[in-house]
Tab-separated table of C-alpha atoms in Angstrom:
chain	number	residue	atom	x	y	z
A	1	MET	CA	-25.349	25.184	37.868
A	2	GLN	CA	-28.809	26.629	37.149
A	3	ILE	CA	-30.753	25.450	34.123
A	4	ASN	CA	-33.046	27.891	32.378
A	5	PHE	CA	-36.011	25.618	31.755
A	6	GLY	CA	-37.812	28.405	29.982
A	7	LEU	CA	-35.442	28.122	27.060
A	8	LEU	CA	-35.455	24.343	26.996
A	9	PRO	CA	-38.730	23.834	25.031
A	10	LEU	CA	-37.537	26.299	22.404
A	11	ARG	CA	-34.281	24.418	21.988
A	12	LEU	CA	-36.021	21.048	21.859
A	13	SER	CA	-38.544	22.341	19.327
A	14	PHE	CA	-35.694	23.551	17.177
A	15	LEU	CA	-34.040	20.150	17.350
A	16	ALA	CA	-37.299	18.385	16.588
A	17	LEU	CA	-37.866	20.502	13.488
A	18	GLY	CA	-34.340	20.562	12.150
A	19	GLY	CA	-32.665	17.662	13.887
A	20	ALA	CA	-33.029	15.210	11.015
A	21	THR	CA	-31.315	17.562	8.604
A	22	LEU	CA	-28.619	18.495	11.069
A	23	LEU	CA	-27.820	14.939	12.025
A	24	GLY	CA	-27.781	13.772	8.412
A	25	CYS	CA	-25.304	16.491	7.461
A	26	SER	CA	-23.048	15.996	10.443
A	27	GLY	CA	-22.658	12.252	10.727
A	28	PRO	CA	-19.024	12.338	9.549
A	29	GLU	CA	-18.152	14.887	12.221
A	30	VAL	CA	-19.698	12.765	14.973
A	31	ALA	CA	-17.928	9.621	13.749
A	32	SER	CA	-14.629	11.490	13.523
A	33	TYR	CA	-15.082	12.969	16.990
A	34	ASN	CA	-15.609	9.508	18.450
A	35	LEU	CA	-12.678	8.064	16.527
A	36	ASP	CA	-10.531	10.787	18.089
A	37	GLN	CA	-11.744	9.629	21.496
A	38	LEU	CA	-10.947	5.975	20.803
A	39	LEU	CA	-7.362	6.106	19.495
A	40	ARG	CA	-4.383	7.462	21.379
A	41	PRO	CA	-2.357	10.032	19.414
A	42	ASP	CA	0.592	7.664	19.024
A	43	GLY	CA	-1.398	4.425	18.777
A	44	GLY	CA	-3.275	2.118	21.119
A	45	PHE	CA	-6.849	2.339	22.346
A	46	HIS	CA	-8.334	4.551	25.006
A	47	TYR	CA	-10.444	2.567	27.447
A	48	VAL	CA	-12.052	5.673	28.918
A	49	GLY	CA	-13.521	8.429	26.769
A	50	ALA	CA	-16.421	10.791	26.078
A	51	ILE	CA	-18.140	8.833	23.312
A	52	GLN	CA	-21.163	10.694	21.969
A	53	GLY	CA	-24.175	9.970	19.807
A	54	ASP	CA	-25.527	12.368	17.195
A	55	MET	CA	-27.898	14.121	19.606
A	56	GLU	CA	-25.278	14.449	22.340
A	57	TYR	CA	-22.728	15.838	19.901
A	58	TYR	CA	-25.064	18.389	18.376
A	59	VAL	CA	-26.598	19.590	21.596
A	60	GLY	CA	-23.038	20.259	22.695
A	61	GLN	CA	-22.338	22.109	19.442
A	62	LEU	CA	-25.523	24.157	19.657
A	63	VAL	CA	-25.632	25.131	23.311
A	64	GLY	CA	-22.362	24.079	24.900
A	65	ASN	CA	-21.929	21.955	27.986
A	66	ASP	CA	-21.324	25.034	30.118
A	67	TRP	CA	-24.817	26.300	29.306
A	68	ILE	CA	-26.825	23.177	29.884
A	69	GLN	CA	-26.234	19.694	31.202
A	70	THR	CA	-28.751	17.117	30.013
A	71	ALA	CA	-28.846	13.437	29.228
A	72	SER	CA	-27.959	14.443	25.683
A	73	SER	CA	-24.870	16.411	26.665
A	74	VAL	CA	-22.269	14.141	28.216
A	75	GLU	CA	-19.377	15.837	29.920
A	76	ASP	CA	-17.520	13.163	31.887
A	77	PRO	CA	-15.541	10.344	30.208
A	78	GLU	CA	-16.928	6.870	30.680
A	79	PRO	CA	-15.407	3.365	30.421
A	80	ILE	CA	-15.099	1.936	26.915
A	81	GLU	CA	-15.578	-1.806	27.238
A	82	ASN	CA	-14.975	-2.839	23.625
A	83	PRO	CA	-13.036	-0.191	21.685
A	84	THR	CA	-12.572	-2.481	18.665
A	85	ASP	CA	-16.315	-2.837	18.047
A	86	LEU	CA	-16.873	0.893	18.510
A	87	THR	CA	-13.992	1.672	16.194
A	88	ILE	CA	-15.384	-0.516	13.416
A	89	GLU	CA	-18.823	1.018	13.895
A	90	HIS	CA	-17.548	4.571	13.509
A	91	LEU	CA	-15.164	3.746	10.665
A	92	LEU	CA	-18.094	2.267	8.732
A	93	GLY	CA	-20.226	5.270	9.601
A	94	LEU	CA	-17.542	7.629	8.350
A	95	ALA	CA	-17.112	5.591	5.165
A	96	GLU	CA	-20.814	5.948	4.368
A	97	ALA	CA	-20.538	9.735	4.112
A	98	ASN	CA	-20.373	11.040	0.559
A	99	PRO	CA	-17.975	13.924	-0.155
A	100	SER	CA	-19.225	16.507	-2.631
A	101	PRO	CA	-17.931	19.745	-4.190
A	102	SER	CA	-19.859	21.663	-1.529
A	103	LYS	CA	-18.479	19.466	1.287
A	104	PRO	CA	-14.857	18.661	0.418
A	105	TRP	CA	-14.044	18.540	4.123
A	106	ILE	CA	-15.751	15.133	4.337
A	107	ALA	CA	-13.035	13.579	2.165
A	108	ALA	CA	-10.363	15.265	4.278
A	109	ILE	CA	-11.863	13.873	7.499
A	110	GLN	CA	-12.055	10.407	5.947
A	111	VAL	CA	-8.424	10.484	4.818
A	112	ARG	CA	-7.202	11.739	8.197
A	113	GLN	CA	-8.952	9.011	10.140
A	114	PHE	CA	-8.450	6.129	7.706
A	115	ALA	CA	-4.739	6.865	7.255
A	116	ARG	CA	-3.892	7.164	10.931
A	117	TYR	CA	-6.050	4.214	11.943
A	118	ALA	CA	-4.465	2.138	9.160
A	119	LEU	CA	-1.023	2.669	10.674
A	120	LEU	CA	-1.669	3.192	14.391
A	121	CYS	CA	-4.722	1.153	15.362
A	122	PRO	CA	-4.032	-2.096	17.274
A	123	SER	CA	-7.059	-3.849	15.697
A	124	GLU	CA	-6.271	-5.759	12.500
A	125	LEU	CA	-9.946	-5.631	11.491
A	126	ALA	CA	-9.942	-1.843	11.762
A	127	ARG	CA	-6.721	-1.571	9.754
A	128	GLU	CA	-8.138	-3.908	7.113
A	129	ARG	CA	-11.222	-1.695	6.783
A	130	CYS	CA	-9.094	1.442	6.527
A	131	PHE	CA	-7.016	0.084	3.643
A	132	ILE	CA	-10.222	-0.876	1.843
A	133	GLU	CA	-11.480	2.707	2.191
A	134	LEU	CA	-8.158	4.327	1.282
A	135	ALA	CA	-8.150	2.713	-2.176
A	136	SER	CA	-10.795	5.096	-3.563
A	137	HIS	CA	-9.070	8.103	-2.013
A	138	ALA	CA	-5.752	7.088	-3.561
A	139	GLU	CA	-7.469	6.964	-6.949
A	140	ARG	CA	-9.115	10.353	-6.374
A	141	LEU	CA	-5.822	11.951	-5.368
A	142	GLU	CA	-3.988	10.434	-8.381
A	143	LEU	CA	-0.987	9.154	-6.461
A	144	GLU	CA	1.963	8.373	-8.698
A	145	GLY	CA	4.252	6.319	-6.491
A	146	PRO	CA	5.111	5.250	-2.952
A	147	LEU	CA	6.233	7.818	-0.392
A	148	ALA	CA	8.666	6.687	2.276
A	149	PRO	CA	8.403	8.182	5.773
A	150	PRO	CA	10.810	11.122	6.161
A	151	ALA	CA	14.102	10.343	7.861
A	152	ASN	CA	13.855	13.541	9.920
A	153	PRO	CA	10.185	14.451	10.277
A	154	ALA	CA	9.118	17.863	11.501
A	155	THR	CA	9.063	18.086	15.281
A	156	PRO	CA	5.851	18.893	17.181
A	157	LYS	CA	7.285	22.361	17.830
A	158	GLU	CA	7.940	22.995	14.128
A	159	VAL	CA	4.459	21.816	13.228
A	160	GLY	CA	2.983	23.963	15.995
A	161	VAL	CA	4.759	27.114	14.826
A	162	ALA	CA	3.506	26.686	11.252
A	163	LEU	CA	-0.047	25.988	12.373
A	164	ALA	CA	-0.046	28.909	14.825
A	165	GLU	CA	0.803	31.281	11.979
A	166	LEU	CA	-1.988	29.809	9.852
A	167	VAL	CA	-4.471	30.319	12.694
A	168	ARG	CA	-3.229	33.882	13.225
A	169	VAL	CA	-3.840	34.769	9.583
A	170	HIS	CA	-7.237	33.087	9.658
A	171	ARG	CA	-8.279	35.164	12.679
A	172	ILE	CA	-7.242	38.351	10.912
A	173	GLY	CA	-9.558	37.377	8.066
A	174	GLU	CA	-12.417	36.674	10.475
A	175	GLU	CA	-11.983	39.794	12.615
A	176	GLY	CA	-11.159	42.215	9.827
A	177	GLY	CA	-8.866	44.712	11.502
A	178	GLY	CA	-8.704	46.829	8.365
A	179	VAL	CA	-7.761	43.855	6.187
A	180	GLY	CA	-10.747	42.698	4.152
A	181	PRO	CA	-11.341	39.002	3.454
A	182	GLY	CA	-10.688	39.552	-0.237
A	183	SER	CA	-7.719	41.888	0.120
A	184	ALA	CA	-4.439	41.190	-1.622
A	185	GLU	CA	-2.593	41.539	1.683
A	186	LEU	CA	-4.660	38.845	3.372
A	187	SER	CA	-4.449	36.566	0.337
A	188	SER	CA	-0.680	36.883	0.339
A	189	ALA	CA	-0.499	36.141	4.053
A	190	TYR	CA	-2.673	33.048	3.598
A	191	ALA	CA	-0.515	31.848	0.713
A	192	MET	CA	2.669	32.231	2.773
A	193	ALA	CA	1.190	30.473	5.809
A	194	CYS	CA	-0.082	27.579	3.683
A	195	GLN	CA	3.262	27.338	1.896
A	196	ALA	CA	5.054	27.058	5.217
A	197	CYS	CA	2.770	24.176	6.193
A	198	SER	CA	3.254	22.420	2.851
A	199	GLU	CA	7.041	22.596	3.240
A	200	LEU	CA	6.989	20.669	6.513
A	201	SER	CA	8.517	17.208	6.337
A	202	LEU	CA	5.577	15.298	7.750
A	203	ASP	CA	5.216	11.762	9.038
A	204	ILE	CA	1.848	10.219	9.861
A	205	HIS	CA	1.714	11.957	13.267
A	206	GLY	CA	2.447	15.471	12.055
A	207	GLY	CA	0.379	14.870	8.919
A	208	TRP	CA	-2.892	13.970	10.602
A	209	ARG	CA	-2.572	16.803	13.121
A	210	THR	CA	-1.916	19.349	10.372
A	211	LEU	CA	-4.779	18.083	8.217
A	212	ASP	CA	-7.096	18.202	11.235
A	213	LEU	CA	-6.542	21.912	11.760
A	214	VAL	CA	-6.602	22.764	8.045
A	215	THR	CA	-9.948	20.964	7.702
A	216	LYS	CA	-11.429	22.886	10.630
A	217	LEU	CA	-10.260	26.197	9.144
A	218	GLU	CA	-11.606	25.265	5.725
A	219	THR	CA	-15.083	24.585	7.093
A	220	HIS	CA	-15.147	28.118	8.559
A	221	THR	CA	-13.889	29.899	5.440
A	222	PRO	CA	-16.211	31.358	2.758
A	223	PRO	CA	-15.983	29.031	-0.262
A	224	ASP	CA	-15.583	31.897	-2.743
A	225	SER	CA	-12.617	33.499	-0.969
A	226	SER	CA	-8.984	33.239	-2.029
A	227	ALA	CA	-8.227	31.826	1.422
A	228	SER	CA	-10.540	28.914	0.682
A	229	GLY	CA	-8.536	28.086	-2.432
A	230	GLU	CA	-5.244	28.138	-0.536
A	231	LEU	CA	-6.633	25.915	2.210
A	232	ARG	CA	-8.139	23.519	-0.357
A	233	ASN	CA	-4.805	23.114	-2.133
A	234	LEU	CA	-3.027	22.571	1.168
A	235	SER	CA	-5.629	20.013	2.216
A	236	ILE	CA	-5.208	18.030	-1.021
A	237	SER	CA	-1.424	18.074	-0.599
A	238	LEU	CA	-1.718	16.796	2.967
A	239	GLN	CA	-4.189	14.115	1.931
A	240	ARG	CA	-1.749	12.866	-0.716
A	241	ILE	CA	0.996	12.627	1.895
A	242	LEU	CA	-1.163	10.716	4.369
A	243	VAL	CA	-2.565	8.238	1.851
A	244	SER	CA	0.870	7.654	0.321
A	245	LEU	CA	2.432	7.039	3.727
A	246	ALA	CA	-0.387	4.689	4.720
A	247	LEU	CA	-0.046	2.585	1.577
A	248	THR	CA	3.763	2.570	1.649
A	249	GLN	CA	3.892	1.393	5.250
A	250	GLY	CA	0.799	-0.772	4.905
A	251	VAL	CA	2.578	-3.249	2.620
A	252	ASP	CA	4.443	-4.353	5.770
A	253	ASP	CA	1.387	-4.641	8.027
A	254	PRO	CA	1.951	-7.501	10.505
A	255	SER	CA	-1.531	-8.867	9.813
A	256	ALA	CA	-1.866	-10.791	6.552
A	257	LEU	CA	-5.539	-9.765	6.375
A	258	ALA	CA	-4.800	-6.048	6.613
A	259	ARG	CA	-1.702	-6.382	4.415
A	260	ALA	CA	-3.730	-8.028	1.665
A	261	GLU	CA	-6.088	-5.026	1.539
A	262	ALA	CA	-3.143	-2.628	1.542
A	263	TRP	CA	-1.726	-4.510	-1.438
A	264	GLU	CA	-5.027	-4.373	-3.271
A	265	ALA	CA	-5.214	-0.620	-2.665
A	266	CYS	CA	-1.668	-0.265	-4.018
A	267	ALA	CA	-2.507	-2.347	-7.078
A	268	ALA	CA	-5.567	-0.184	-7.761
A	269	THR	CA	-3.432	2.934	-7.350
A	270	TYR	CA	-0.168	2.023	-9.069
A	271	GLY	CA	-1.403	-0.558	-11.565
A	272	GLY	CA	0.679	-3.148	-13.409
A	273	PRO	CA	4.103	-2.229	-11.998
A	274	PHE	CA	2.898	-2.948	-8.471
A	275	LEU	CA	1.171	-6.201	-9.409
A	276	ALA	CA	4.325	-7.383	-11.192
A	277	GLU	CA	6.399	-6.872	-8.039
A	278	ALA	CA	3.660	-8.423	-5.904
A	279	LEU	CA	3.870	-11.616	-7.976
A	280	VAL	CA	7.645	-11.792	-7.592
A	281	SER	CA	7.417	-11.289	-3.821
A	282	LEU	CA	5.314	-14.449	-3.484
A	283	VAL	CA	8.222	-16.702	-4.471
A	284	MET	CA	11.440	-14.767	-3.933
A	285	PRO	CA	13.892	-15.708	-1.147
A	286	ALA	CA	13.358	-14.003	2.195
A	287	LEU	CA	16.997	-12.827	2.440
A	288	THR	CA	19.493	-11.346	0.022
A	289	ARG	CA	22.958	-12.828	-0.494
A	290	GLU	CA	24.225	-10.340	2.087
A	291	GLY	CA	21.733	-11.614	4.648
A	292	ASN	CA	19.437	-8.595	4.510
A	293	ARG	CA	15.669	-8.804	4.171
A	294	ALA	CA	14.850	-9.045	0.483
A	295	ARG	CA	12.559	-6.397	-1.038
A	296	THR	CA	11.349	-5.600	-4.519
A	297	PRO	CA	13.057	-2.581	-6.129
A	298	ARG	CA	10.352	0.075	-6.512
A	299	PHE	CA	7.621	-0.676	-3.999
A	300	GLY	CA	9.781	-2.352	-1.370
A	301	LEU	CA	7.607	-5.442	-1.009
A	302	PRO	CA	9.139	-8.061	1.295
A	303	ALA	CA	9.146	-11.757	0.481
A	304	GLN	CA	5.890	-13.381	1.564
A	305	HIS	CA	5.705	-16.581	3.590
A	306	GLY	CA	3.398	-19.375	2.497
A	307	ARG	CA	1.387	-19.051	5.701
A	308	ASP	CA	0.325	-15.540	4.664
A	309	GLU	CA	-2.476	-16.967	2.528
A	310	PRO	CA	-4.686	-13.830	2.482
A	311	VAL	CA	-1.915	-12.018	0.598
A	312	PHE	CA	-1.438	-14.875	-1.858
A	313	LEU	CA	-5.169	-15.154	-2.474
A	314	LYS	CA	-5.477	-11.396	-3.016
A	315	VAL	CA	-2.594	-11.191	-5.517
A	316	LEU	CA	-3.779	-14.248	-7.433
A	317	GLU	CA	-7.321	-12.880	-7.500
A	318	LEU	CA	-5.997	-9.664	-9.029
A	319	VAL	CA	-4.231	-11.705	-11.708
A	320	ARG	CA	-7.455	-13.542	-12.517
A	321	LEU	CA	-9.381	-10.273	-12.738
A	322	HIS	CA	-6.854	-8.116	-14.580
A	323	GLY	CA	-4.450	-10.536	-16.245
A	324	LEU	CA	-0.684	-10.615	-16.009
A	325	PRO	CA	0.902	-7.146	-15.963
A	326	SER	CA	2.630	-6.380	-19.261
A	327	ASP	CA	4.296	-3.530	-21.121
A	328	LEU	CA	6.514	-2.675	-18.183
A	329	PRO	CA	9.311	-0.197	-18.994
A	330	GLY	CA	12.507	-1.908	-20.127
A	331	ALA	CA	11.079	-5.440	-20.017
A	332	ASP	CA	10.951	-7.955	-22.863
A	333	SER	CA	7.258	-8.806	-23.091
A	334	GLN	CA	7.691	-12.533	-23.804
A	335	ALA	CA	10.360	-13.028	-21.157
A	336	LEU	CA	8.227	-11.101	-18.649
A	337	ARG	CA	5.158	-13.233	-19.348
A	338	ASP	CA	7.134	-16.474	-19.113
A	339	SER	CA	8.636	-15.457	-15.780
A	340	GLN	CA	5.189	-14.580	-14.415
A	341	LEU	CA	3.718	-17.868	-15.612
A	342	PHE	CA	6.586	-19.667	-13.916
A	343	VAL	CA	5.758	-17.877	-10.637
A	344	LEU	CA	2.210	-19.231	-10.836
A	345	LEU	CA	3.508	-22.671	-11.728
A	346	GLN	CA	5.945	-22.635	-8.812
A	347	ILE	CA	3.135	-21.909	-6.346
A	348	THR	CA	1.055	-24.645	-7.950
A	349	HIS	CA	3.879	-27.173	-7.698
A	350	ASP	CA	5.343	-26.667	-4.208
A	351	PHE	CA	2.833	-28.074	-1.730
A	352	SER	CA	5.456	-27.982	1.044
A	353	ALA	CA	5.807	-24.188	0.884
A	354	TYR	CA	2.327	-23.018	-0.103
A	355	GLY	CA	-1.106	-23.773	1.305
A	356	GLU	CA	-3.809	-25.669	-0.525
A	357	ARG	CA	-5.933	-22.557	-1.116
A	358	SER	CA	-2.971	-20.661	-2.548
A	359	ARG	CA	-2.081	-23.537	-4.871
A	360	THR	CA	-5.675	-23.855	-6.046
A	361	SER	CA	-5.879	-20.117	-6.648
A	362	ALA	CA	-2.621	-20.221	-8.635
A	363	MET	CA	-4.053	-22.899	-10.951
A	364	GLN	CA	-7.214	-20.836	-11.404
A	365	ALA	CA	-5.050	-17.843	-12.295
A	366	LEU	CA	-3.099	-19.957	-14.815
A	367	ALA	CA	-6.350	-21.030	-16.436
A	368	ALA	CA	-7.578	-17.424	-16.601
A	369	VAL	CA	-4.435	-15.985	-18.226
A	370	THR	CA	-3.727	-18.894	-20.621
A	371	GLY	CA	-7.255	-19.909	-21.596
A	372	GLU	CA	-6.430	-23.527	-20.697
A	373	GLU	CA	-9.410	-24.037	-18.399
A	374	GLU	CA	-9.679	-27.714	-19.336
A	375	LEU	CA	-6.486	-28.462	-17.395
A	376	GLY	CA	-8.449	-27.944	-14.207
A	377	LEU	CA	-6.866	-28.171	-10.747
A	378	ARG	CA	-4.279	-30.903	-11.314
A	379	LYS	CA	-0.718	-29.699	-10.833
A	380	GLU	CA	0.618	-32.560	-12.993
A	381	ALA	CA	-1.438	-31.317	-15.937
A	382	TRP	CA	0.010	-27.816	-15.586
A	383	GLU	CA	3.558	-29.129	-15.273
A	384	GLU	CA	3.091	-31.117	-18.486
A	385	TRP	CA	1.650	-28.034	-20.185
A	386	TRP	CA	4.687	-25.990	-19.129
A	387	THR	CA	7.130	-28.638	-20.366
A	388	ASP	CA	5.392	-28.711	-23.754
A	389	LYS	CA	5.377	-24.906	-23.924
A	390	ILE	CA	9.116	-24.654	-23.261
A	391	ALA	CA	9.838	-27.387	-25.788
A	392	GLN	CA	7.842	-25.569	-28.457
A	393	GLN	CA	9.643	-22.295	-27.710
A	394	ASN	CA	13.053	-23.974	-27.941
A	395	LYS	CA	12.103	-25.556	-31.259
A	396	ALA	CA	10.940	-22.228	-32.627
A	397	ASN	CA	14.201	-20.554	-31.586
A	398	ARG	CA	16.469	-23.048	-33.382
């Protein structure tokens, strides 16, 4: 391949003058590109890939690897010695990007990567980070409740057909062909193509692939066009699906560290009802009477084992910070509070089932919600307090 060195200084001068601005604007794209190189589509790490830095990525975007091959334009995949460290690096880099009204695609890229890494990445540290980042997106998207994975998700072929039609309509808008970008005909075609995508029954695999394409189309669509509005609405819908699926499945993460962050994200998203079920799950039996795995009714939280201390510490921290959840639909407020206090007392009491840190945290939570800080960290003092409380209630009810 011949290199035209006469053009090289011009290109380098351009990069020198505008590179800082370009690289600052495109960091999320570079991080996302590298995250795509690191994770296999169905989970697991790649140990060979074309990881790129900002300069390498943008030289490739500006001039293309077919036009010039330089030290800043890597074409061949290389060994990846530590994919976990690289993954954390790029997840943190992506998290630092700030979405704005003029760059809504940044939020879409973040959701796509954080959701799929939360469920598919083999690194518990990476999954933990993803659940931390998903909490703010769940709040932004105003999720109302958990979303279970579809029993019969759309097949790759079904997803491909819907996306192919969306691309076809987008190309018509770009090329014209007698149909103007603002025409009613094109707007109708966009609306139908987006509707077909939104009606797909998507799991995490189909969801992240669909959002990937929609985000790419959105970045190449004039922001004031009707097509942009259709793509924006579709993107938000897809983001809600991905975040909901990630949180719903994240409550079962095999790592207690990652699971604890998933639970905190759920508590921030769903509020008191989730925290109430989280408290119950800390002490409920592992199996039902029928021998099935026990789960809470709305959020499907499984019973937690005492060795899962990060989850216990997270739930008890939330109680200290926000108090006991109250005013739940259909619940007697006094009976609800008493049952929640008893959960804390049970953790405090049973040193054979719960770790020392969990028991200490439970006593701190009791002090925070009752105002009885002087009782300190002695389980006997809290047991005596509970006995006196029950006796006073019984006397008042006579």
